[in-house]
């Protein structure tokens, strides 16, 4: 399944073909989101019950690199999709199967950290995703913060200056209620996406107007960065815009 590598200890390395190799992100007792060996996000078990295989629609990171010589590359920060391709109607729009991805990935996990290396002959960069879970020995409260931290480390290995941007797209799951017969995710009611700039964080807060905070199924979530200069959209265009 893998080869030997060294981070701080000798660990197995999992290739993009290792579909069952996943690393859990999430505080103690708060649910988990899994990072797959391709660098993808899967198994959104944040609803108070087991939910293996629950993928979040339109949820991914992507990279754009430009060298100033009209050479531009844009790819989702995931390894290429691997068989079996067993959907009866092919990939759905929300699975973004048509986006270009990296030719190869390698994953090494060493709790509470996981590293994904991305390789592609079209991309003159060394790219590593480092993700980790809050884990402070003997500190249960802060080890139970319901979050995962993701960082992309990019190094230019070409002889040209590279202008690099990274973007993230996440779905508001606050009204998620399951799937229909075609596996389409259902979101009854109204969700609210709002940009926030507070203290050292900037990003999109995800809430809902369809549930009261006192309800058992109420939840809120968000995606935030520590960078000061950010560009954002609170909503994608609605309809079949692709």
PDB file of C-alpha atoms in Angstrom:
ATOM      1  CA  UNK A   1       0.000   0.000   0.000  1.00  0.00           C
ATOM      2  CA  UNK A   2       2.844   2.360   0.684  1.00  0.00           C
ATOM      3  CA  UNK A   3       6.538   2.914   1.193  1.00  0.00           C
ATOM      4  CA  UNK A   4       8.633   4.039   4.145  1.00  0.00           C
ATOM      5  CA  UNK A   5       9.166   7.723   4.892  1.00  0.00           C
ATOM      6  CA  UNK A   6      10.474   9.780   7.768  1.00  0.00           C
ATOM      7  CA  UNK A   7       8.807  12.827   9.283  1.00  0.00           C
ATOM      8  CA  UNK A   8       9.780  12.473  12.933  1.00  0.00           C
ATOM      9  CA  UNK A   9       9.255   8.700  13.033  1.00  0.00           C
ATOM     10  CA  UNK A  10       9.132   6.027  10.360  1.00  0.00           C
ATOM     11  CA  UNK A  11       5.601   5.852   8.970  1.00  0.00           C
ATOM     12  CA  UNK A  12       3.824   4.259   6.061  1.00  0.00           C
ATOM     13  CA  UNK A  13       3.228   6.400   3.005  1.00  0.00           C
ATOM     14  CA  UNK A  14      -0.143   6.044   1.315  1.00  0.00           C
ATOM     15  CA  UNK A  15      -0.613   6.797  -2.378  1.00  0.00           C
ATOM     16  CA  UNK A  16      -3.722   8.309  -3.938  1.00  0.00           C
ATOM     17  CA  UNK A  17      -4.967   4.771  -4.695  1.00  0.00           C
ATOM     18  CA  UNK A  18      -5.347   4.053  -0.954  1.00  0.00           C
ATOM     19  CA  UNK A  19      -9.025   4.979  -0.876  1.00  0.00           C
ATOM     20  CA  UNK A  20      -9.571   3.530   2.602  1.00  0.00           C
ATOM     21  CA  UNK A  21      -6.678   5.469   4.186  1.00  0.00           C
ATOM     22  CA  UNK A  22      -8.137   8.500   5.938  1.00  0.00           C
ATOM     23  CA  UNK A  23      -7.087  10.818   8.754  1.00  0.00           C
ATOM     24  CA  UNK A  24      -9.592  12.266  11.220  1.00  0.00           C
ATOM     25  CA  UNK A  25      -9.777  16.000  11.943  1.00  0.00           C
ATOM     26  CA  UNK A  26     -11.836  17.192  14.890  1.00  0.00           C
ATOM     27  CA  UNK A  27     -11.673  17.803  18.616  1.00  0.00           C
ATOM     28  CA  UNK A  28     -12.323  15.057  21.149  1.00  0.00           C
ATOM     29  CA  UNK A  29     -16.020  14.171  21.211  1.00  0.00           C
ATOM     30  CA  UNK A  30     -16.992  16.810  18.634  1.00  0.00           C
ATOM     31  CA  UNK A  31     -17.266  14.725  15.469  1.00  0.00           C
ATOM     32  CA  UNK A  32     -14.813  14.387  12.608  1.00  0.00           C
ATOM     33  CA  UNK A  33     -14.025  15.287   9.030  1.00  0.00           C
ATOM     34  CA  UNK A  34     -11.692  12.878   7.242  1.00  0.00           C
ATOM     35  CA  UNK A  35      -8.753  13.772   5.004  1.00  0.00           C
ATOM     36  CA  UNK A  36      -8.289  11.163   2.288  1.00  0.00           C
ATOM     37  CA  UNK A  37      -5.030  10.017   0.707  1.00  0.00           C
ATOM     38  CA  UNK A  38      -5.770  12.240  -2.318  1.00  0.00           C
ATOM     39  CA  UNK A  39      -5.960  15.315  -0.083  1.00  0.00           C
ATOM     40  CA  UNK A  40      -9.746  15.334  -0.366  1.00  0.00           C
ATOM     41  CA  UNK A  41     -12.211  15.962   2.458  1.00  0.00           C
ATOM     42  CA  UNK A  42     -14.688  13.170   3.182  1.00  0.00           C
ATOM     43  CA  UNK A  43     -16.805  11.497   5.879  1.00  0.00           C
ATOM     44  CA  UNK A  44     -18.405  14.603   7.371  1.00  0.00           C
ATOM     45  CA  UNK A  45     -19.462  13.062  10.691  1.00  0.00           C
ATOM     46  CA  UNK A  46     -20.483  16.300  12.413  1.00  0.00           C
ATOM     47  CA  UNK A  47     -24.191  15.629  12.889  1.00  0.00           C
ATOM     48  CA  UNK A  48     -24.092  13.557  16.061  1.00  0.00           C
ATOM     49  CA  UNK A  49     -24.190  10.170  14.343  1.00  0.00           C
ATOM     50  CA  UNK A  50     -21.960   7.918  12.200  1.00  0.00           C
ATOM     51  CA  UNK A  51     -21.881   9.111   8.593  1.00  0.00           C
ATOM     52  CA  UNK A  52     -19.142   7.306   6.671  1.00  0.00           C
ATOM     53  CA  UNK A  53     -19.102   8.212   2.999  1.00  0.00           C
ATOM     54  CA  UNK A  54     -20.856  11.563   3.482  1.00  0.00           C
ATOM     55  CA  UNK A  55     -19.099  13.965   1.122  1.00  0.00           C
ATOM     56  CA  UNK A  56     -19.800  17.686   1.312  1.00  0.00           C
ATOM     57  CA  UNK A  57     -20.853  19.259  -2.017  1.00  0.00           C
ATOM     58  CA  UNK A  58     -18.491  21.708  -3.726  1.00  0.00           C
ATOM     59  CA  UNK A  59     -15.946  21.340  -0.911  1.00  0.00           C
ATOM     60  CA  UNK A  60     -12.302  21.587  -1.948  1.00  0.00           C
ATOM     61  CA  UNK A  61      -9.199  23.769  -2.068  1.00  0.00           C
ATOM     62  CA  UNK A  62      -7.584  24.835  -5.341  1.00  0.00           C
ATOM     63  CA  UNK A  63      -4.317  26.452  -6.429  1.00  0.00           C
ATOM     64  CA  UNK A  64      -3.500  28.928  -9.182  1.00  0.00           C
ATOM     65  CA  UNK A  65       0.108  29.592 -10.218  1.00  0.00           C
ATOM     66  CA  UNK A  66       1.290  32.144 -12.808  1.00  0.00           C
ATOM     67  CA  UNK A  67       4.890  32.855 -13.790  1.00  0.00           C
ATOM     68  CA  UNK A  68       4.348  36.200 -15.535  1.00  0.00           C
ATOM     69  CA  UNK A  69       5.053  34.626 -18.948  1.00  0.00           C
ATOM     70  CA  UNK A  70       1.419  33.749 -19.645  1.00  0.00           C
ATOM     71  CA  UNK A  71       1.992  30.301 -18.169  1.00  0.00           C
ATOM     72  CA  UNK A  72      -0.921  29.681 -15.827  1.00  0.00           C
ATOM     73  CA  UNK A  73      -1.945  26.457 -14.119  1.00  0.00           C
ATOM     74  CA  UNK A  74      -5.066  25.939 -12.009  1.00  0.00           C
ATOM     75  CA  UNK A  75      -5.790  22.676 -10.208  1.00  0.00           C
ATOM     76  CA  UNK A  76      -7.862  21.416  -7.330  1.00  0.00           C
ATOM     77  CA  UNK A  77      -5.570  20.521  -4.437  1.00  0.00           C
ATOM     78  CA  UNK A  78      -6.420  16.848  -4.656  1.00  0.00           C
ATOM     79  CA  UNK A  79      -4.927  13.827  -6.350  1.00  0.00           C
ATOM     80  CA  UNK A  80      -6.575  12.527  -9.506  1.00  0.00           C
ATOM     81  CA  UNK A  81      -9.770  10.542  -9.028  1.00  0.00           C
ATOM     82  CA  UNK A  82      -9.192   6.784  -8.958  1.00  0.00           C
ATOM     83  CA  UNK A  83     -11.416   3.805  -9.876  1.00  0.00           C
ATOM     84  CA  UNK A  84     -13.864   2.269  -9.358  1.00  0.00           C
ATOM     85  CA  UNK A  85     -16.085   4.834 -11.067  1.00  0.00           C
ATOM     86  CA  UNK A  86     -19.338   3.125 -10.131  1.00  0.00           C
ATOM     87  CA  UNK A  87     -21.919   5.929 -10.097  1.00  0.00           C
ATOM     88  CA  UNK A  88     -24.884   4.941 -12.261  1.00  0.00           C
ATOM     89  CA  UNK A  89     -25.046   8.430 -13.825  1.00  0.00           C
ATOM     90  CA  UNK A  90     -21.393   9.427 -13.640  1.00  0.00           C
ATOM     91  CA  UNK A  91     -20.080  12.167 -11.386  1.00  0.00           C
ATOM     92  CA  UNK A  92     -22.559  14.708 -10.124  1.00  0.00           C
ATOM     93  CA  UNK A  93     -21.957  18.444 -10.452  1.00  0.00           C
ATOM     94  CA  UNK A  94     -21.354  18.833  -6.715  1.00  0.00           C
ATOM     95  CA  UNK A  95     -18.566  16.217  -6.848  1.00  0.00           C
ATOM     96  CA  UNK A  96     -16.637  18.510  -9.237  1.00  0.00           C
ATOM     97  CA  UNK A  97     -15.323  15.494 -11.138  1.00  0.00           C
ATOM     98  CA  UNK A  98     -14.324  17.633 -14.114  1.00  0.00           C
ATOM     99  CA  UNK A  99     -11.802  19.821 -12.294  1.00  0.00           C
ATOM    100  CA  UNK A 100      -8.111  19.177 -13.099  1.00  0.00           C
ATOM    101  CA  UNK A 101      -6.255  17.571 -10.211  1.00  0.00           C
ATOM    102  CA  UNK A 102      -2.676  16.658  -9.315  1.00  0.00           C
ATOM    103  CA  UNK A 103      -1.131  13.606 -10.918  1.00  0.00           C
ATOM    104  CA  UNK A 104       0.136  12.100  -7.679  1.00  0.00           C
ATOM    105  CA  UNK A 105      -0.170  12.449  -3.913  1.00  0.00           C
ATOM    106  CA  UNK A 106       1.472  10.846  -0.892  1.00  0.00           C
ATOM    107  CA  UNK A 107      -0.011  10.848   2.603  1.00  0.00           C
ATOM    108  CA  UNK A 108       1.761  10.375   5.937  1.00  0.00           C
ATOM    109  CA  UNK A 109      -0.141  10.478   9.220  1.00  0.00           C
ATOM    110  CA  UNK A 110       1.368  10.972  12.662  1.00  0.00           C
ATOM    111  CA  UNK A 111      -1.372  11.908  15.096  1.00  0.00           C
ATOM    112  CA  UNK A 112      -2.412  14.666  15.525  1.00  0.00           C
ATOM    113  CA  UNK A 113      -0.776  15.660  12.192  1.00  0.00           C
ATOM    114  CA  UNK A 114      -1.235  14.508   8.609  1.00  0.00           C
ATOM    115  CA  UNK A 115       0.818  15.568   5.584  1.00  0.00           C
ATOM    116  CA  UNK A 116      -0.151  15.303   1.916  1.00  0.00           C
ATOM    117  CA  UNK A 117       2.498  15.911  -0.763  1.00  0.00           C
ATOM    118  CA  UNK A 118       1.200  16.951  -4.202  1.00  0.00           C
ATOM    119  CA  UNK A 119       3.162  16.222  -7.392  1.00  0.00           C
ATOM    120  CA  UNK A 120       2.448  17.210 -10.974  1.00  0.00           C
ATOM    121  CA  UNK A 121       4.797  17.733 -13.919  1.00  0.00           C
ATOM    122  CA  UNK A 122       2.779  20.783 -14.987  1.00  0.00           C
ATOM    123  CA  UNK A 123       3.207  22.522 -11.627  1.00  0.00           C
ATOM    124  CA  UNK A 124       6.727  23.879 -10.868  1.00  0.00           C
ATOM    125  CA  UNK A 125       6.062  23.910  -7.137  1.00  0.00           C
ATOM    126  CA  UNK A 126       6.584  21.699  -4.124  1.00  0.00           C
ATOM    127  CA  UNK A 127       3.256  21.618  -2.300  1.00  0.00           C
ATOM    128  CA  UNK A 128       2.448  20.024   1.036  1.00  0.00           C
ATOM    129  CA  UNK A 129      -0.788  20.133   2.953  1.00  0.00           C
ATOM    130  CA  UNK A 130      -0.320  19.973   6.714  1.00  0.00           C
ATOM    131  CA  UNK A 131      -3.487  19.405   8.701  1.00  0.00           C
ATOM    132  CA  UNK A 132      -3.975  18.694  12.355  1.00  0.00           C
ATOM    133  CA  UNK A 133      -6.468  18.270  15.143  1.00  0.00           C
ATOM    134  CA  UNK A 134      -6.476  20.229  18.420  1.00  0.00           C
ATOM    135  CA  UNK A 135      -4.636  17.937  20.832  1.00  0.00           C
ATOM    136  CA  UNK A 136      -3.103  19.167  24.074  1.00  0.00           C
ATOM    137  CA  UNK A 137      -2.247  16.361  26.510  1.00  0.00           C
ATOM    138  CA  UNK A 138      -3.941  16.736  29.913  1.00  0.00           C
ATOM    139  CA  UNK A 139      -6.092  19.609  28.578  1.00  0.00           C
ATOM    140  CA  UNK A 140      -9.463  18.119  27.685  1.00  0.00           C
ATOM    141  CA  UNK A 141     -11.249  21.428  27.111  1.00  0.00           C
ATOM    142  CA  UNK A 142      -8.872  22.758  24.455  1.00  0.00           C
ATOM    143  CA  UNK A 143      -8.396  19.302  22.940  1.00  0.00           C
ATOM    144  CA  UNK A 144     -12.161  19.277  22.373  1.00  0.00           C
ATOM    145  CA  UNK A 145     -12.269  22.419  20.220  1.00  0.00           C
ATOM    146  CA  UNK A 146     -14.529  21.441  17.274  1.00  0.00           C
ATOM    147  CA  UNK A 147     -12.201  22.294  14.413  1.00  0.00           C
ATOM    148  CA  UNK A 148      -9.481  21.116  12.081  1.00  0.00           C
ATOM    149  CA  UNK A 149      -6.515  23.248  11.017  1.00  0.00           C
ATOM    150  CA  UNK A 150      -5.261  23.090   7.427  1.00  0.00           C
ATOM    151  CA  UNK A 151      -2.091  24.726   6.090  1.00  0.00           C
ATOM    152  CA  UNK A 152      -0.625  24.585   2.566  1.00  0.00           C
ATOM    153  CA  UNK A 153       3.153  24.951   2.287  1.00  0.00           C
ATOM    154  CA  UNK A 154       4.279  26.010  -1.200  1.00  0.00           C
ATOM    155  CA  UNK A 155       7.881  26.223  -2.438  1.00  0.00           C
ATOM    156  CA  UNK A 156       8.925  27.522  -5.854  1.00  0.00           C
ATOM    157  CA  UNK A 157      11.370  25.072  -7.469  1.00  0.00           C
ATOM    158  CA  UNK A 158      11.445  26.764 -10.888  1.00  0.00           C
ATOM    159  CA  UNK A 159      13.769  29.489 -12.196  1.00  0.00           C
ATOM    160  CA  UNK A 160      10.889  31.960 -12.544  1.00  0.00           C
ATOM    161  CA  UNK A 161       8.902  33.975 -10.050  1.00  0.00           C
ATOM    162  CA  UNK A 162       5.556  32.334  -9.356  1.00  0.00           C
ATOM    163  CA  UNK A 163       2.459  34.218  -8.255  1.00  0.00           C
ATOM    164  CA  UNK A 164       0.433  31.704  -6.262  1.00  0.00           C
ATOM    165  CA  UNK A 165      -3.105  31.901  -4.912  1.00  0.00           C
ATOM    166  CA  UNK A 166      -5.044  29.310  -2.930  1.00  0.00           C
ATOM    167  CA  UNK A 167      -8.823  29.301  -2.641  1.00  0.00           C
ATOM    168  CA  UNK A 168     -11.210  27.203  -0.583  1.00  0.00           C
ATOM    169  CA  UNK A 169     -14.828  26.310  -1.308  1.00  0.00           C
ATOM    170  CA  UNK A 170     -17.068  24.870   1.415  1.00  0.00           C
ATOM    171  CA  UNK A 171     -20.759  24.036   1.641  1.00  0.00           C
ATOM    172  CA  UNK A 172     -23.001  25.327   4.398  1.00  0.00           C
ATOM    173  CA  UNK A 173     -24.230  22.076   5.960  1.00  0.00           C
ATOM    174  CA  UNK A 174     -26.369  23.631   8.699  1.00  0.00           C
ATOM    175  CA  UNK A 175     -29.646  22.502   7.078  1.00  0.00           C
ATOM    176  CA  UNK A 176     -28.387  19.179   5.727  1.00  0.00           C
ATOM    177  CA  UNK A 177     -31.148  16.555   6.013  1.00  0.00           C
ATOM    178  CA  UNK A 178     -29.908  13.583   3.992  1.00  0.00           C
ATOM    179  CA  UNK A 179     -29.999  12.542   0.323  1.00  0.00           C
ATOM    180  CA  UNK A 180     -32.659  11.885  -2.273  1.00  0.00           C
ATOM    181  CA  UNK A 181     -32.937   8.775  -4.444  1.00  0.00           C
ATOM    182  CA  UNK A 182     -30.234  10.154  -6.791  1.00  0.00           C
ATOM    183  CA  UNK A 183     -27.877  10.834  -3.867  1.00  0.00           C
ATOM    184  CA  UNK A 184     -28.419  14.578  -4.163  1.00  0.00           C
ATOM    185  CA  UNK A 185     -27.844  16.332  -0.797  1.00  0.00           C
ATOM    186  CA  UNK A 186     -30.954  18.010   0.590  1.00  0.00           C
ATOM    187  CA  UNK A 187     -30.922  21.384   2.336  1.00  0.00           C
ATOM    188  CA  UNK A 188     -34.481  22.429   3.267  1.00  0.00           C
ATOM    189  CA  UNK A 189     -34.939  25.939   4.616  1.00  0.00           C
ATOM    190  CA  UNK A 190     -32.657  28.949   4.361  1.00  0.00           C
ATOM    191  CA  UNK A 191     -28.962  28.974   5.142  1.00  0.00           C
ATOM    192  CA  UNK A 192     -26.959  32.135   5.813  1.00  0.00           C
ATOM    193  CA  UNK A 193     -23.359  32.724   4.721  1.00  0.00           C
ATOM    194  CA  UNK A 194     -21.738  35.863   6.115  1.00  0.00           C
ATOM    195  CA  UNK A 195     -18.202  37.251   5.875  1.00  0.00           C
ATOM    196  CA  UNK A 196     -16.590  37.944   9.241  1.00  0.00           C
ATOM    197  CA  UNK A 197     -13.453  39.894  10.165  1.00  0.00           C
ATOM    198  CA  UNK A 198     -12.814  39.543  13.873  1.00  0.00           C
ATOM    199  CA  UNK A 199      -9.615  39.590  15.892  1.00  0.00           C
ATOM    200  CA  UNK A 200      -7.051  37.551  13.939  1.00  0.00           C
ATOM    201  CA  UNK A 201      -9.516  35.665  11.741  1.00  0.00           C
ATOM    202  CA  UNK A 202     -11.314  36.377   8.492  1.00  0.00           C
ATOM    203  CA  UNK A 203     -13.697  34.080   6.663  1.00  0.00           C
ATOM    204  CA  UNK A 204     -17.237  32.902   6.064  1.00  0.00           C
ATOM    205  CA  UNK A 205     -19.597  32.047   8.914  1.00  0.00           C
ATOM    206  CA  UNK A 206     -22.254  29.429   8.077  1.00  0.00           C
ATOM    207  CA  UNK A 207     -25.560  29.568   9.970  1.00  0.00           C
ATOM    208  CA  UNK A 208     -29.261  28.974   9.322  1.00  0.00           C
ATOM    209  CA  UNK A 209     -32.489  30.938   9.683  1.00  0.00           C
ATOM    210  CA  UNK A 210     -34.526  27.726   9.681  1.00  0.00           C
ATOM    211  CA  UNK A 211     -33.654  26.445  13.141  1.00  0.00           C
ATOM    212  CA  UNK A 212     -33.607  28.015  16.575  1.00  0.00           C
ATOM    213  CA  UNK A 213     -30.427  27.858  18.622  1.00  0.00           C
ATOM    214  CA  UNK A 214     -32.317  25.898  21.284  1.00  0.00           C
ATOM    215  CA  UNK A 215     -33.129  23.044  18.873  1.00  0.00           C
ATOM    216  CA  UNK A 216     -31.162  19.837  19.263  1.00  0.00           C
ATOM    217  CA  UNK A 217     -30.256  19.775  15.551  1.00  0.00           C
ATOM    218  CA  UNK A 218     -29.081  23.393  15.398  1.00  0.00           C
ATOM    219  CA  UNK A 219     -25.479  23.840  14.296  1.00  0.00           C
ATOM    220  CA  UNK A 220     -23.198  26.508  12.900  1.00  0.00           C
ATOM    221  CA  UNK A 221     -19.823  26.233  11.219  1.00  0.00           C
ATOM    222  CA  UNK A 222     -17.358  28.260   9.190  1.00  0.00           C
ATOM    223  CA  UNK A 223     -14.104  28.441   7.279  1.00  0.00           C
ATOM    224  CA  UNK A 224     -11.554  31.030   8.419  1.00  0.00           C
ATOM    225  CA  UNK A 225      -7.991  32.107   7.638  1.00  0.00           C
ATOM    226  CA  UNK A 226      -5.411  34.193   9.497  1.00  0.00           C
ATOM    227  CA  UNK A 227      -4.246  36.102   6.399  1.00  0.00           C
ATOM    228  CA  UNK A 228      -5.077  39.804   6.343  1.00  0.00           C
ATOM    229  CA  UNK A 229      -5.605  40.195   2.596  1.00  0.00           C
ATOM    230  CA  UNK A 230      -8.405  37.915   1.439  1.00  0.00           C
ATOM    231  CA  UNK A 231     -10.908  37.794  -1.393  1.00  0.00           C
ATOM    232  CA  UNK A 232     -14.226  36.104  -0.809  1.00  0.00           C
ATOM    233  CA  UNK A 233     -17.696  35.279  -2.073  1.00  0.00           C
ATOM    234  CA  UNK A 234     -20.476  34.497   0.356  1.00  0.00           C
ATOM    235  CA  UNK A 235     -22.490  32.533  -2.222  1.00  0.00           C
ATOM    236  CA  UNK A 236     -21.832  30.747  -5.493  1.00  0.00           C
ATOM    237  CA  UNK A 237     -24.083  31.600  -8.433  1.00  0.00           C
ATOM    238  CA  UNK A 238     -27.322  29.638  -8.199  1.00  0.00           C
ATOM    239  CA  UNK A 239     -28.559  27.375 -10.956  1.00  0.00           C
ATOM    240  CA  UNK A 240     -26.744  25.350 -13.605  1.00  0.00           C
ATOM    241  CA  UNK A 241     -24.061  27.980 -14.131  1.00  0.00           C
ATOM    242  CA  UNK A 242     -21.304  25.498 -14.980  1.00  0.00           C
TER     243      UNK A 242
END
